Amino acid sequence: MAKSTLSFVCQNCGAAYNRWQGKCEACGEWNTLAEEDTGSTSMPVSIRSKRKGRKFALESLTGKSFEAPRLSSGMTEFDRVTGGGFVRGSVLLVGGDPGIGKSTLLTQATSLMARAGHRAVYISGEEAVAQVRLRAERLGLADAPVQLAAETSVEDIVSTLSEGAVPRLIVIDSIQTMWTDTVESAPGTVTQVRASAQALIRFAKKSGAAIILVGHVTKDGQIAGPRVVEHMVDAVLSFEGEGSQQFRILRAVKNRFGPTDEIGVFEMTGLGLREVQNPSELFLSERDLGSPGTAVFAGIEGTRPVLVELQALVAPTALGTPRRAVVGWDPSRLSMVLAVLEAHCGVKLSGHDVYLNVAGGLRIQEPAADLAAAAALVSSLVNAPLPTDAVYFGEISLSGAVRPVAQTAARLKEAAKLGFGRAVLPESARGEIGGDAGLALNTVGGLTSLVAEIAARGSPKSDITGNPGRNREGPVGEKNTTPARFRRQEG
């Protein structure tokens, strides 16, 4: 007879403890342990070990491999991230901040597939059927033959979907609201989420239907629930975006059937999410030409070149410890670039606050943005606007050298298509271009030469009263550490 056993399970990582404690030793989070019924059995080991194993066939590495058939979602940007469409029997986990547009995105995807003649089912555990219909009417998709339901029992869902034709796409919104009779825990707990996900995954593999699970996120942006769920599913997608921006970015964190470095760009409008075929034009649409501290970076997201504006602000600080704030880029990378500028280029930034922002809400992950960030920082410091028709890309080493990056030709081609006339790139990358790039190339071997070129065009910044400041002496950006009102008067 099964014996019910109570234990304390961490709601962040899933670690179990025999007694309650304030801090989880596995993940380090506080106040995340909750009492759950693990349902362990007291069956003797001698009885459980009598079952004999089943023999299975072993195969060799040689043989024909058939590519998994895919089903297009009807959205080009969605298919780009998934690797070409949905694979039969696959399970995807989609996470994102509340109100970012996850339900809107999946409503559009299911409607497009239903209009194409495929059976698509949308099951909501957080909204009523009438609320889903209101969203579909607002998006202009009320005529799509999507099958709706408001249900949270996994057993009832599997039993209903097993009848009739197998659905090609099933959306579960969200996995935190699902519960199963096999576990004696409340919905949303680690045990329930893990058991519900396992039951839905087993149904997807058996029936061949593609299932999308919507997951909540924590305050750190991580998908809530046990970490093991991310290992159980075939793909993990993250829907990102700033609340003040209309741009939304779909990024693959894990994908067993495609790449993990592709992104899909959407724009939130009154009629739902609109696909953005050329993200560079969108990110540069509100660019402020001729302002110091702005540089255009030619980046690569997967196989797609993306041009985005980097904005920097360097201002004298009134604090003992200057501030270093960055949005959309790695803070550790910014600290490294500042250290190289001060150690090898003579740029004194120890008395300045530094702010760096990636315009448009895009998050840059590649080190090729080092050169553009350094150019924007020096431009803001010396008050020298950079050329408006120039793009920058290159990796900066700790010695101050500018190293080449991958896919140089694709970056230059995208810049030329958008009307840029010149490019600042590593000197060793000239041999990878091959042929006419369509731009004037300004190659730099070290960061010192680029800093000297920008500083030569600089002008002294004015003080708060509008009077021009004194000319700089010595290294770029170096200032007298003694305030003028405390200096000794001569004569």
PDB file of N, CA and C in Angstrom, residues 9-12 20-24 27-34:
ATOM      1  N   VAL A   9       9.835  21.134  -0.641  1.00  0.00           N
ATOM      2  CA  VAL A   9      10.422  21.222  -1.975  1.00  0.00           C
ATOM      3  C   VAL A   9      10.655  22.681  -2.331  1.00  0.00           C
ATOM      4  N   CYS A  10      11.828  22.999  -2.869  1.00  0.00           N
ATOM      5  CA  CYS A  10      12.149  24.357  -3.304  1.00  0.00           C
ATOM      6  C   CYS A  10      11.367  24.664  -4.582  1.00  0.00           C
ATOM      7  N   GLN A  11      10.634  25.766  -4.584  1.00  0.00           N
ATOM      8  CA  GLN A  11       9.830  26.142  -5.742  1.00  0.00           C
ATOM      9  C   GLN A  11      10.662  26.786  -6.845  1.00  0.00           C
ATOM     10  N   ASN A  12      11.946  26.979  -6.597  1.00  0.00           N
ATOM     11  CA  ASN A  12      12.810  27.574  -7.615  1.00  0.00           C
ATOM     12  C   ASN A  12      13.616  26.537  -8.382  1.00  0.00           C
ATOM     13  N   TRP A  20      11.783  22.033   7.075  1.00  0.00           N
ATOM     14  CA  TRP A  20      11.780  23.379   6.501  1.00  0.00           C
ATOM     15  C   TRP A  20      13.025  24.139   6.939  1.00  0.00           C
ATOM     16  N   GLN A  21      13.546  24.940   6.032  1.00  0.00           N
ATOM     17  CA  GLN A  21      14.654  25.834   6.350  1.00  0.00           C
ATOM     18  C   GLN A  21      14.503  27.089   5.503  1.00  0.00           C
ATOM     19  N   GLY A  22      15.083  28.163   5.964  1.00  0.00           N
ATOM     20  CA  GLY A  22      14.885  29.441   5.303  1.00  0.00           C
ATOM     21  C   GLY A  22      15.548  29.554   3.951  1.00  0.00           C
ATOM     22  N   LYS A  23      16.699  28.929   3.772  1.00  0.00           N
ATOM     23  CA  LYS A  23      17.468  29.058   2.535  1.00  0.00           C
ATOM     24  C   LYS A  23      17.644  27.705   1.886  1.00  0.00           C
ATOM     25  N   CYS A  24      17.446  27.673   0.570  1.00  0.00           N
ATOM     26  CA  CYS A  24      17.684  26.449  -0.183  1.00  0.00           C
ATOM     27  C   CYS A  24      19.184  26.313  -0.441  1.00  0.00           C
ATOM     28  N   CYS A  27      20.126  26.144  -4.625  1.00  0.00           N
ATOM     29  CA  CYS A  27      20.140  27.323  -5.499  1.00  0.00           C
ATOM     30  C   CYS A  27      20.437  28.613  -4.763  1.00  0.00           C
ATOM     31  N   GLY A  28      20.409  28.598  -3.432  1.00  0.00           N
ATOM     32  CA  GLY A  28      20.742  29.796  -2.674  1.00  0.00           C
ATOM     33  C   GLY A  28      19.600  30.769  -2.479  1.00  0.00           C
ATOM     34  N   GLU A  29      18.371  30.421  -2.899  1.00  0.00           N
ATOM     35  CA  GLU A  29      17.232  31.326  -2.740  1.00  0.00           C
ATOM     36  C   GLU A  29      16.645  31.191  -1.340  1.00  0.00           C
ATOM     37  N   TRP A  30      16.046  32.312  -0.861  1.00  0.00           N
ATOM     38  CA  TRP A  30      15.448  32.337   0.466  1.00  0.00           C
ATOM     39  C   TRP A  30      13.930  32.203   0.368  1.00  0.00           C
ATOM     40  N   ASN A  31      13.334  31.555   1.359  1.00  0.00           N
ATOM     41  CA  ASN A  31      11.883  31.441   1.519  1.00  0.00           C
ATOM     42  C   ASN A  31      11.215  30.846   0.278  1.00  0.00           C
ATOM     43  N   THR A  32      11.813  29.825  -0.284  1.00  0.00           N
ATOM     44  CA  THR A  32      11.230  29.164  -1.455  1.00  0.00           C
ATOM     45  C   THR A  32      10.803  27.734  -1.163  1.00  0.00           C
ATOM     46  N   LEU A  33      10.954  27.249   0.075  1.00  0.00           N
ATOM     47  CA  LEU A  33      10.574  25.879   0.405  1.00  0.00           C
ATOM     48  C   LEU A  33       9.092  25.831   0.759  1.00  0.00           C
ATOM     49  N   ALA A  34       8.386  24.905   0.140  1.00  0.00           N
ATOM     50  CA  ALA A  34       6.964  24.714   0.402  1.00  0.00           C
ATOM     51  C   ALA A  34       6.695  23.243   0.677  1.00  0.00           C
TER      52      ALA A  34
END
